[in-house]
C-alpha positions as a printed Julia matrix, in Angstrom:
180×3 Matrix{Float64}:
  0.15   19.55   11.11
  1.96   18.6     7.81
  4.51   21.21    6.79
  4.05   20.11    3.26
  0.03   20.76    3.47
  0.79   24.02    5.14
  2.85   25.12    2.27
 -0.14   25.09    0.06
 -1.59   28.01    2.28
  1.54   30.08    3.11
  4.98   30.77    1.84
  6.99   28.87    4.33
 10.81   29.57    4.01
 12.02   28.31    7.42
 13.34   25.05    8.68
 11.15   22.86   10.76
 13.21   23.85   13.87
 12.77   27.53   13.32
  9.01   26.95   12.47
  8.52   25.22   15.86
 10.44   27.78   17.83
  8.48   30.75   16.08
  4.99   29.06   16.82
  5.87   28.28   20.4
  6.85   31.91   20.9
  3.49   32.91   19.28
  1.65   30.95   21.98
  0.97   27.68   20.23
  3.3    25.47   22.08
  4.97   22.83   19.8
  5.22   19.35   21.44
  7.36   17.79   19.0
  8.27   17.68   15.2
  9.44   14.7    13.15
 10.21   13.56    9.59
  7.59   10.98    8.39
 10.33    9.04    6.42
 12.98    9.31    8.99
 15.12    6.14    8.92
 14.41    5.14    5.46
 17.4     5.35    2.87
 17.91    3.77   -0.57
 14.42    2.31   -0.85
 12.93    2.99   -4.21
  9.75    1.89   -6.35
  9.94   -1.2    -8.39
  7.66   -3.35  -10.5
  7.34   -7.35  -10.34
  8.43   -8.66  -13.69
  8.37  -12.2   -12.67
  7.92  -14.83   -9.89
  9.41  -18.33   -9.87
  9.39  -20.95   -7.2
 12.62  -21.07   -5.2
 14.48  -24.23   -6.16
 15.4   -25.29   -2.64
 12.59  -23.91   -0.43
  8.84  -24.41   -0.45
  7.9   -21.04    1.02
 10.2   -18.81   -0.93
  9.92  -17.25   -4.41
 12.57  -15.69   -6.72
 11.39  -12.42   -8.26
 12.71  -10.1   -10.95
 12.06   -6.48  -10.09
 12.48   -3.54  -12.3
 13.66   -0.46  -10.45
 14.27    1.69  -13.57
 17.85    0.69  -14.08
 19.49   -1.25  -16.96
 18.88   -4.71  -15.39
 16.31   -5.99  -13.15
 17.3    -7.05   -9.53
 16.7   -10.51   -8.41
 14.99  -10.74   -4.91
 14.24  -13.8    -2.95
 11.02  -13.32   -0.63
  8.59  -15.35    1.29
  5.74  -13.0     0.58
  2.62  -14.72   -0.66
  0.68  -11.57   -1.8
  2.79  -10.79   -4.86
  1.5   -10.88   -8.41
  3.46   -9.92  -11.63
  2.83   -6.15  -12.43
  2.64   -5.19   -8.82
  4.5    -1.9    -7.82
  6.13   -2.25   -4.48
  8.89   -0.77   -2.33
 12.16   -2.16   -2.93
 15.26   -1.97   -0.68
 18.44   -1.67   -2.6
 21.81   -3.06   -1.52
 23.01   -0.79    1.36
 19.66    0.58    2.24
 18.52    1.44    5.81
 14.83    1.04    7.15
 13.44    2.57   10.43
 15.08    1.19   13.57
 18.56    0.93   11.74
 17.89   -2.21   10.03
 20.51   -2.57    7.02
 19.76   -4.44    4.04
 22.72   -6.03    1.84
 22.92   -8.21   -1.12
 23.16  -11.96    0.03
 21.9   -15.55   -0.6
 18.77  -16.98    0.69
 18.98  -20.87    0.52
 21.71  -20.66   -2.13
 19.87  -18.14   -4.49
 21.42  -14.57   -4.76
 18.93  -11.84   -3.57
 20.01   -8.33   -4.36
 17.77   -6.44   -1.8
 14.36   -6.75   -0.14
 10.59   -6.14   -0.79
  8.93   -4.11    2.08
  5.78   -4.48    3.89
  4.05   -1.55    5.65
  5.54   -2.43    9.02
  9.13   -2.59    7.56
  8.53    0.95    6.56
  7.46    1.99    9.93
  3.93    2.42    8.7
  0.48    0.75    9.49
 -2.87    0.21    7.81
 -4.01    3.52    9.46
 -1.42    5.25    7.06
 -2.6     3.28    3.95
 -6.21    1.73    4.69
 -6.28   -0.11    1.33
 -2.94   -1.89    1.98
 -2.81   -5.5     3.74
 -1.04   -5.55    6.98
  0.77   -8.71    6.44
  2.71   -9.14    3.32
  4.4    -6.83    0.87
  2.93   -3.39    0.46
  1.45   -3.08   -3.01
  1.43    0.77   -4.08
 -1.84    1.72   -5.89
 -0.97    5.13   -6.7
  0.79    5.98  -10.0
  4.59    6.38   -9.44
  7.73    6.27  -11.42
  9.93    3.08  -11.25
 13.24    3.84   -9.3
 11.57    6.97   -7.67
 12.56    7.36   -4.02
  9.78    5.75   -1.88
  9.52    8.77    0.36
  8.49   10.94   -2.45
  6.33    8.4    -3.93
  4.17    7.54   -0.87
  4.32   11.12    0.67
  6.91   10.3     3.43
  8.93   13.34    2.32
  7.2    15.64    5.12
  7.63   16.95    8.42
  4.75   16.67   10.97
  4.55   19.13   13.82
  2.38   18.33   16.92
  1.06   21.15   19.01
 -0.44   21.43   22.44
 -3.49   23.59   21.53
 -5.11   25.35   24.42
 -8.63   26.19   24.8
 -7.91   30.08   24.3
 -6.36   29.26   20.88
 -9.44   28.15   19.01
 -8.0    29.66   15.93
 -5.42   27.03   15.82
 -7.88   24.11   15.73
 -7.78   23.92   11.92
 -5.29   24.03    9.05
 -6.32   27.44    7.89
 -6.2    28.79   11.44
 -2.52   27.58   11.76
 -1.75   28.92    8.42
């Protein structure tokens, strides 16, 4: 169950830990709970302003990305599915991805890259989470969002999911309304 969704039905003013403990004590055993955007830090929404061929590499391109700041970021990527105007997840300098991967400003084949553009997999997601997205390549966001917005709130990863072990005697808990 999504706690964000549950809040549409009930006033829920407890921590996820307390919610899990209270529901377990009521007879609806909580197996686990987790934050959907766990491990993602300093990843924002950006828009592709330009794409140019890398001067020293056949399979790389140099992009200019607007992340809502004064100046666009220059990011080198090997992705072939990008188009000017695409809205994409952008790792800023010092960002972290699931699994602890850190992203820093650096050079790729002699050209400065001030971050990284993300695929679904790099965000810990799959096409099961976003069926309209492609599996290989940069995740192009189709929903409207604000440039510079934290990616977790932009694509709904700012939530806690609780997994239950529902027994047959608790048929009332087989739905969102029942759990509410």
